[in-house]
Tab-separated table of C-alpha atoms in Angstrom:
chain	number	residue	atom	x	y	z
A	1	UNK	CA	-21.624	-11.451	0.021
A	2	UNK	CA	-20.052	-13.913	2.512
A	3	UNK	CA	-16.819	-12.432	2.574
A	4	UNK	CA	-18.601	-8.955	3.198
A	5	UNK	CA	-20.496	-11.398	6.215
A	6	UNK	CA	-16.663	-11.827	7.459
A	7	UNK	CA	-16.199	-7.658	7.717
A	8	UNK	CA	-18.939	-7.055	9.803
A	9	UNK	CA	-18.718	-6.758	13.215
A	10	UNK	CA	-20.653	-9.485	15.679
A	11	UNK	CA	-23.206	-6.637	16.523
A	12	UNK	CA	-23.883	-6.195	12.496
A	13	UNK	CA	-23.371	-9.234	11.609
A	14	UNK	CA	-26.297	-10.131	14.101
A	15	UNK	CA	-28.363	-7.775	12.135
A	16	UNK	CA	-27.527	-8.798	9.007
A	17	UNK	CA	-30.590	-10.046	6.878
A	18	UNK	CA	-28.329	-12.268	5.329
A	19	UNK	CA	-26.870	-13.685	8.108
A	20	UNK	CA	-30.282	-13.830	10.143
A	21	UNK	CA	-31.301	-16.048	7.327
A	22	UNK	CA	-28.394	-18.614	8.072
A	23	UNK	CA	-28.703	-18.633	11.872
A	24	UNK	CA	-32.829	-19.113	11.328
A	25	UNK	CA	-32.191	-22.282	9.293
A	26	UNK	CA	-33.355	-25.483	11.015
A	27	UNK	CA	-33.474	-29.263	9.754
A	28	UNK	CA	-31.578	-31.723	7.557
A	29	UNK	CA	-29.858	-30.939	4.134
A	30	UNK	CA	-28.046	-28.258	2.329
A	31	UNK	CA	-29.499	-24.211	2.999
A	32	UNK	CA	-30.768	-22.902	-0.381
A	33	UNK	CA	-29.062	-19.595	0.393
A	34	UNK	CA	-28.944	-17.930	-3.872
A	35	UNK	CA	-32.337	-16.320	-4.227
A	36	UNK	CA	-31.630	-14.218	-0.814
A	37	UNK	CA	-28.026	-13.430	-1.999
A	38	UNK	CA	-29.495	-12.415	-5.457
A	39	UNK	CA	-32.429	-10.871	-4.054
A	40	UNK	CA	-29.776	-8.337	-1.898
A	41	UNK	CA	-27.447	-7.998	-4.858
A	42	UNK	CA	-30.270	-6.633	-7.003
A	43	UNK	CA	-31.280	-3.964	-4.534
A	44	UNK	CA	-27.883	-3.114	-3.831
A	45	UNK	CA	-26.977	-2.635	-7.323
A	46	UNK	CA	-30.294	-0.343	-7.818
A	47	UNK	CA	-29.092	2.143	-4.488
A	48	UNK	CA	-25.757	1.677	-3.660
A	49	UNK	CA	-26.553	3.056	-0.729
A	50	UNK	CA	-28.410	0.375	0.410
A	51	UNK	CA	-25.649	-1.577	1.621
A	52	UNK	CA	-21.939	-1.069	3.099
A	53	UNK	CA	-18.431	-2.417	1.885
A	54	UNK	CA	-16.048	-0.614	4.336
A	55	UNK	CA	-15.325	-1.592	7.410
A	56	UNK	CA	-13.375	0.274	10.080
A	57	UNK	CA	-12.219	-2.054	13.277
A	58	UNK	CA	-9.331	-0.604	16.206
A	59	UNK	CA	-6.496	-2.675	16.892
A	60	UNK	CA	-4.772	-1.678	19.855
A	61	UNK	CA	-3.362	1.534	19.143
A	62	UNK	CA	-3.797	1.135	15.455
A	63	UNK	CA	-6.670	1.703	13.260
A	64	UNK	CA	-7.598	0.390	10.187
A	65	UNK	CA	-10.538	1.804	7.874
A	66	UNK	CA	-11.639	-0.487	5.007
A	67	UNK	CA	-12.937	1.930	1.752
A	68	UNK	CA	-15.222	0.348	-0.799
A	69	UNK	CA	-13.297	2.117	-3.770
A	70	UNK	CA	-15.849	-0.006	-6.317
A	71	UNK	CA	-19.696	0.052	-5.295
A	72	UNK	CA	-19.861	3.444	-3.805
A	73	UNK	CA	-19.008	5.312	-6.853
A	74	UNK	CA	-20.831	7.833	-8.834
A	75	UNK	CA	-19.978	8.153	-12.252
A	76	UNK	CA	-22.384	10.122	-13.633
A	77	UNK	CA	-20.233	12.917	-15.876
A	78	UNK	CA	-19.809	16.227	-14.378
A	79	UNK	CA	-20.161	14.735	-10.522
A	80	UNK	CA	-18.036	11.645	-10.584
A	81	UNK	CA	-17.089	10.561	-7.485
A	82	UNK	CA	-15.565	7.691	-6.159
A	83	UNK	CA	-17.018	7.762	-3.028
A	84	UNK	CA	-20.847	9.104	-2.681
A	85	UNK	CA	-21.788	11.607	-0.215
A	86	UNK	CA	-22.776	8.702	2.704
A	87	UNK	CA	-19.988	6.633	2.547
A	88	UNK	CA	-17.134	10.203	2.348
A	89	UNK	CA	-19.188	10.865	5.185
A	90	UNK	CA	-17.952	7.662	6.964
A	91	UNK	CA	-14.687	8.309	6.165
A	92	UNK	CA	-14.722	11.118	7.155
A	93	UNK	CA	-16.062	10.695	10.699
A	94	UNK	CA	-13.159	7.461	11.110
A	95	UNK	CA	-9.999	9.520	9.902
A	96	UNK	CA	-9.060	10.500	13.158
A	97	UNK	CA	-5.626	10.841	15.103
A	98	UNK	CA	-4.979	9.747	18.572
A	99	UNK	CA	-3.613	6.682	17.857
A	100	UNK	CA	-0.324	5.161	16.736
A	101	UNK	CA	-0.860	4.755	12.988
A	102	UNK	CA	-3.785	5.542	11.069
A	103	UNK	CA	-4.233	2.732	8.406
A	104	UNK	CA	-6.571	3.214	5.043
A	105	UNK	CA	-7.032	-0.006	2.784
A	106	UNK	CA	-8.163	1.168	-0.732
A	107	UNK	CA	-8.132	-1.536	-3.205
A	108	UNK	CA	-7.124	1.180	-6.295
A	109	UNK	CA	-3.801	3.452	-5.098
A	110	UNK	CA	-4.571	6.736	-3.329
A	111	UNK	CA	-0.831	8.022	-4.395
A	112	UNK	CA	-0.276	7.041	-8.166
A	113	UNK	CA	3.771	7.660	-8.974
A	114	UNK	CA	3.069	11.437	-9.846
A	115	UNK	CA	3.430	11.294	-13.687
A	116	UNK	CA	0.417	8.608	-14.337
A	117	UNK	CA	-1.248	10.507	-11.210
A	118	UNK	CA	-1.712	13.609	-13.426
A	119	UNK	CA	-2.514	12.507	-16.429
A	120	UNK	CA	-5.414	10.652	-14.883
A	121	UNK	CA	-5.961	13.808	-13.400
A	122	UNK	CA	-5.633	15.924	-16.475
A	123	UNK	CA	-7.965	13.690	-18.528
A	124	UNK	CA	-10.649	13.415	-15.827
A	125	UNK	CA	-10.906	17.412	-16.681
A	126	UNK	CA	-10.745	16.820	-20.496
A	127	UNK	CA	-13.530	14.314	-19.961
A	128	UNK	CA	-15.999	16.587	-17.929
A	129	UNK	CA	-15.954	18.958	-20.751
A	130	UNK	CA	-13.814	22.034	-19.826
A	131	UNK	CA	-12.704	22.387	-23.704
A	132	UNK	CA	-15.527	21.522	-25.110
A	133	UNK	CA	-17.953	18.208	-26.239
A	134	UNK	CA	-15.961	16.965	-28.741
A	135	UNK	CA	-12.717	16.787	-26.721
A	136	UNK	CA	-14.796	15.341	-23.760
A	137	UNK	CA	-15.702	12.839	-25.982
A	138	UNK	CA	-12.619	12.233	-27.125
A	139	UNK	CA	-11.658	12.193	-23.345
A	140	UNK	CA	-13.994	9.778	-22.085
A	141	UNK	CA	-12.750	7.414	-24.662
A	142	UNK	CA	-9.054	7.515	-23.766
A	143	UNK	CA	-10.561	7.020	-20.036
A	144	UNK	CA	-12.355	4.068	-20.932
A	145	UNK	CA	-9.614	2.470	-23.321
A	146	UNK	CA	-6.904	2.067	-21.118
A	147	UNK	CA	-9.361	1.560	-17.987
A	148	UNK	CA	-8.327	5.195	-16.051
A	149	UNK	CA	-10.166	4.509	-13.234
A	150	UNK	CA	-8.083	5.458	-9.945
A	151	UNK	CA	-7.966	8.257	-7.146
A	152	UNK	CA	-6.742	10.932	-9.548
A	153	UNK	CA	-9.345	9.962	-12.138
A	154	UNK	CA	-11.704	11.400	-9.847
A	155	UNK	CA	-10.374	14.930	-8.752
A	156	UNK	CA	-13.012	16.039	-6.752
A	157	UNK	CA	-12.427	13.287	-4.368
A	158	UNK	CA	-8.947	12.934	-4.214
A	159	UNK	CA	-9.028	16.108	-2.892
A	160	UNK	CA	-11.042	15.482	-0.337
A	161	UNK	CA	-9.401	13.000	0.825
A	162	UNK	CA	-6.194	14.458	0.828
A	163	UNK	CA	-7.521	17.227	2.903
A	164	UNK	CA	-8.775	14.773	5.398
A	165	UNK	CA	-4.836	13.209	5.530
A	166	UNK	CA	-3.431	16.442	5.646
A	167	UNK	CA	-5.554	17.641	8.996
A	168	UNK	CA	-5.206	14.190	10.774
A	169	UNK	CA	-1.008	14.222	10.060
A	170	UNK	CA	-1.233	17.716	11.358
A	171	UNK	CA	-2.941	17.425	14.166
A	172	UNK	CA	-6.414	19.218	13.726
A	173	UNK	CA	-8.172	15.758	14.288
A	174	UNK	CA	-6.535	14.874	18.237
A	175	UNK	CA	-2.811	13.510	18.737
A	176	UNK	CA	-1.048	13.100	15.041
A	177	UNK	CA	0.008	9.588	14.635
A	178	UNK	CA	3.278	8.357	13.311
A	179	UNK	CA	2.246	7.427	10.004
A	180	UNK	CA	-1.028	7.848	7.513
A	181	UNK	CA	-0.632	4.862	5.737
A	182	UNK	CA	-2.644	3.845	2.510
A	183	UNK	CA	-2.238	0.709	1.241
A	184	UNK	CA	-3.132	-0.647	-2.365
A	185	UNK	CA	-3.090	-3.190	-5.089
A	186	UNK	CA	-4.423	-3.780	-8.282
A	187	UNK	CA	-1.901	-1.947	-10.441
A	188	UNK	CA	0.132	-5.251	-10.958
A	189	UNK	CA	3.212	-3.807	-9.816
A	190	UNK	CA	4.551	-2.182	-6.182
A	191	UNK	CA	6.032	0.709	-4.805
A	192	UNK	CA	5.715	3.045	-1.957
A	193	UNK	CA	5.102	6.705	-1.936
A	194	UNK	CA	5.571	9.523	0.546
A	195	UNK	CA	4.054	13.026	0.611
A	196	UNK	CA	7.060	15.466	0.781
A	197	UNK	CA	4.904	18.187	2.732
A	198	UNK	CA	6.682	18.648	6.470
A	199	UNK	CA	3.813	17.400	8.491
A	200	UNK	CA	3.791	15.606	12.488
A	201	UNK	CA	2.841	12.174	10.461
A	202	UNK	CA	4.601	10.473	7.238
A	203	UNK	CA	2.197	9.858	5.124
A	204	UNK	CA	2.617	7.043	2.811
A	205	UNK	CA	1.531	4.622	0.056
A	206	UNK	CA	2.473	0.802	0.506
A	207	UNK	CA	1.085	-0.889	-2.915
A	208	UNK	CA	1.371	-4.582	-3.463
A	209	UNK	CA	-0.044	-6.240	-6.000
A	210	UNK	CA	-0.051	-10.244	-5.462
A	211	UNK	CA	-0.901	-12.796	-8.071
A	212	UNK	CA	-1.020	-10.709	-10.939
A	213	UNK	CA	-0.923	-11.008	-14.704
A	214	UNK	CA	2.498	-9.907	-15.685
A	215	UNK	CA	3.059	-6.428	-17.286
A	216	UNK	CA	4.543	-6.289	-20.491
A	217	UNK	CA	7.744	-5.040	-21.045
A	218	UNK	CA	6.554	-1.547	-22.250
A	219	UNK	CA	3.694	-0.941	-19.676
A	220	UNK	CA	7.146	-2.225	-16.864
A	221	UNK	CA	8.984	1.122	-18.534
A	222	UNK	CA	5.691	3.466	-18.505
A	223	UNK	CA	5.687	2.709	-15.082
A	224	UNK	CA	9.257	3.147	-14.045
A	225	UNK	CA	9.582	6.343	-16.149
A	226	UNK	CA	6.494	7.747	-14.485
A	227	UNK	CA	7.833	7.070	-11.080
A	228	UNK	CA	11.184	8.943	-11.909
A	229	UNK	CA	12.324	11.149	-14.758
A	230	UNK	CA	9.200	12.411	-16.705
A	231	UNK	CA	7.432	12.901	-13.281
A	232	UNK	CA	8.555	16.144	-12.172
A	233	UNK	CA	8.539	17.753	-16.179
A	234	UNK	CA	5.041	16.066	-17.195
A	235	UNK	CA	3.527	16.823	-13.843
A	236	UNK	CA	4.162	20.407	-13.763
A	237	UNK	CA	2.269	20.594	-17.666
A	238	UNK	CA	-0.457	18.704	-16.835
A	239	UNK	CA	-1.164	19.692	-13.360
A	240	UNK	CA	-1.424	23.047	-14.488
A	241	UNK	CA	-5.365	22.271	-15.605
A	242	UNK	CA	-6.748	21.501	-12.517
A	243	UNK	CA	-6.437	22.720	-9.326
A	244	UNK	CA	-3.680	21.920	-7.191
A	245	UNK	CA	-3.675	19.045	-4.470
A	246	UNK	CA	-3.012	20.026	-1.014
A	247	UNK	CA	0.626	18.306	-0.890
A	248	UNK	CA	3.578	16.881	-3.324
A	249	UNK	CA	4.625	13.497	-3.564
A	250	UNK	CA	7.922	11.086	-4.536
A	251	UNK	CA	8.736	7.857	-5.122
A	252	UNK	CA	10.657	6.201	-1.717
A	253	UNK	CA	10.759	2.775	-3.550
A	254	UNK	CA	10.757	2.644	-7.418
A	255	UNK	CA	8.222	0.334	-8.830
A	256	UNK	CA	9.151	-3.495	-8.902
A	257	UNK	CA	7.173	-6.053	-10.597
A	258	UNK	CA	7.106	-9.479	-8.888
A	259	UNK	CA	4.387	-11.661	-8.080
A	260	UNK	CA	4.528	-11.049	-4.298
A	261	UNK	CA	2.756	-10.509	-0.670
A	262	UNK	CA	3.267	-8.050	1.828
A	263	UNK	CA	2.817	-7.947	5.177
A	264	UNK	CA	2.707	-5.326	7.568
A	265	UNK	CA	4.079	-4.831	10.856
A	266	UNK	CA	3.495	-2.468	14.101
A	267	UNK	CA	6.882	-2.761	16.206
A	268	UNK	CA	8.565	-0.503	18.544
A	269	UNK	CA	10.666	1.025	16.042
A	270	UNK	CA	7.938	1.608	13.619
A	271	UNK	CA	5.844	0.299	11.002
A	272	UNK	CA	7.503	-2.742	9.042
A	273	UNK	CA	6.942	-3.223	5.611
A	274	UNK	CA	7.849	-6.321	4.019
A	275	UNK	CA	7.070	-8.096	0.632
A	276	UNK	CA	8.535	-11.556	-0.481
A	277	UNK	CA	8.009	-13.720	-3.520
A	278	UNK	CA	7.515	-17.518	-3.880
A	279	UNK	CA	10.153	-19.349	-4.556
A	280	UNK	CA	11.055	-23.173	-6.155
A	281	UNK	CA	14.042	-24.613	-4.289
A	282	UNK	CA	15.543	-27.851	-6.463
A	283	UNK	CA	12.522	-27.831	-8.737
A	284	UNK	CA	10.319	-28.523	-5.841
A	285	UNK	CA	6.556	-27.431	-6.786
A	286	UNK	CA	4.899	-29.032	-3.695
A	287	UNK	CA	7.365	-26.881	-1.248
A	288	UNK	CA	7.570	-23.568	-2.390
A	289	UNK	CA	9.572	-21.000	0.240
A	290	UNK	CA	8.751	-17.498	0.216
A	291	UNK	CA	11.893	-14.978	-0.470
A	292	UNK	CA	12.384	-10.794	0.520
A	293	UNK	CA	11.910	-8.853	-2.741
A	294	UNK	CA	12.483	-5.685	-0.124
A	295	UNK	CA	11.658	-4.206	3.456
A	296	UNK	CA	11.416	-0.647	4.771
A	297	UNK	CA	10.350	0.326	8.282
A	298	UNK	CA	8.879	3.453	8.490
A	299	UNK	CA	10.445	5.445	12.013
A	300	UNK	CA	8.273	8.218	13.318
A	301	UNK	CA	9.312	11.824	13.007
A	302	UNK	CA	10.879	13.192	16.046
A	303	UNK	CA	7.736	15.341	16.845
A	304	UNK	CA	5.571	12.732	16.350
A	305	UNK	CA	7.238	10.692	18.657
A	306	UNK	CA	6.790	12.829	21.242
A	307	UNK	CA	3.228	13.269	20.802
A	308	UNK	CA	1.088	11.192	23.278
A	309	UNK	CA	-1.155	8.580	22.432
């Protein structure tokens, strides 16, 4: 709850019955704040819709929407979603173009490499029963086991999304900015993605995931393999069960697993990308440095360059 008190805008925050509770606090000792914040966890958790995680704010010529990828899901079988209705709705009304770069923070990976994308994909079908109960069963299970729980796990909005990208990098939603960036974490490792499809905007995924638990050794080659060789072969099986999303995808950086940070830059000649790891110079643990695991800056297409903004 307070870090969601650090998203809001000074307008909401104002209005915030949370925050309102703070500011309306008078006298000596510490503010008893836990039966409030319980009190508004409880009705959130009853209707989700009761209460917003993303955030959108405009940054010069750069804008940068916030998705709660966690709260707003729906998960009943047969209509999962990982955003509901309201908050796709929001998105939808804040992916727009007429600006530099359009920036979408999702804490799960919109672009999975394209091998583990579609077997998330394929077993999100197998789970909602197309061959049957037992094998949805059977699907549900594998989903649950080893925790598939990303963009392609849930089709229906993946697709949606992607059709939103797809308009604003082509210029149906004003001015097509340079790049359509998502940026990600939580798969403890990093990579970046690009969508293939010849649009005005690159369209990309930046993932970084900082301060991890290590992968094991065979999860590390599941990964790389999925990035690379069994991607194009496994992909075309799999994919062939559900419907087609509206563009292709390929690794631009292959999967690296170190305990990093990125950081992200808007400069004249495009959007820098960098991550670096912590480093012990000597043995010193009270003076760690930070060191470039790798950097990429992303240019603009030609046409996009010559698009005003």
């Amino acid at each position: 709850m307070y870090q969601h008190l650090g998203n809001l805008s000074p307008a909401e925050r104002a209005a915030d019955e949370i925050w309102q509770a703070i500011q309306s606090h008078q006298g000596p000792g510490e503010f008893e704040l836990s039966p409030i914040v319980e009190a508004v966890v409880e009705e959130a958790d009853r209707d989700p819709e009761r209460y917003r995680w993303s955030f959108c704010r405009d940054f010069g010529d750069t804008r940068l929407v916030v998705l709660d990828s966690r709260a707003a899901r729906v998960l009943e079988p047969g209509r999962r979603s990982m955003l509901d209705a309201k908050e796709l709705q929001w998105l939808d009304e804040r992916m727009q173009g007429d600006r530099r770069h359009l920036l979408i923070a999702t804490s799960l990976p919109f672009l999975l490499p394209r091998g583990l994308h579609h077997i998330e994909d394929w077993n999100a079908v197998l789970a909602d029963g197309r061959w049957g109960e037992r094998l949805a069963l059977a699907g549900e299970w594998i989903r649950q086991a080893i925790d598939l729980e990303h963009w392609a796990a849930f089709p229906e909005s993946f697709r949606a999304v992607a059709a939103m990208t797809t308009e604003v990098a082509e210029g149906r939603r004003g001015a097509a900015p340079e790049t359509v960036t998502f940026l990600s974490g939580d798969v403890h490792f990093s990579y970046i993605e690009e969508v293939d499809r010849p649009m005005q905007s690159r369209v990309l995924q930046a993932v970084c995931s900082p301060i991890r638990n290590p992968l094991r050794p065979t999860l590390r080659w599941v990964a790389a393999v999925m990035s690379r060789r069994v991607a194009g072969p496994l992909g075309g099986v799999l994919a062939r069960f559900s419907p087609h999303p509206p563009f292709h995808w390929s690794t631009l950086k292959n999967p690296w697993f170190d305990n990093n940070l990125a950081s992200l830059e808007v400069t004249a000649e495009g959007l820098k990308l960098r991550w670096d790891t912590g480093v012990l110079i000597d043995g010193h643990h009270d003076a760690p440095k930070l060191q470039e695991v790798t950097s990429i800056t992303i240019a603009p297409h030609p046409v996009a360059a010559r698009k005003p903004h």
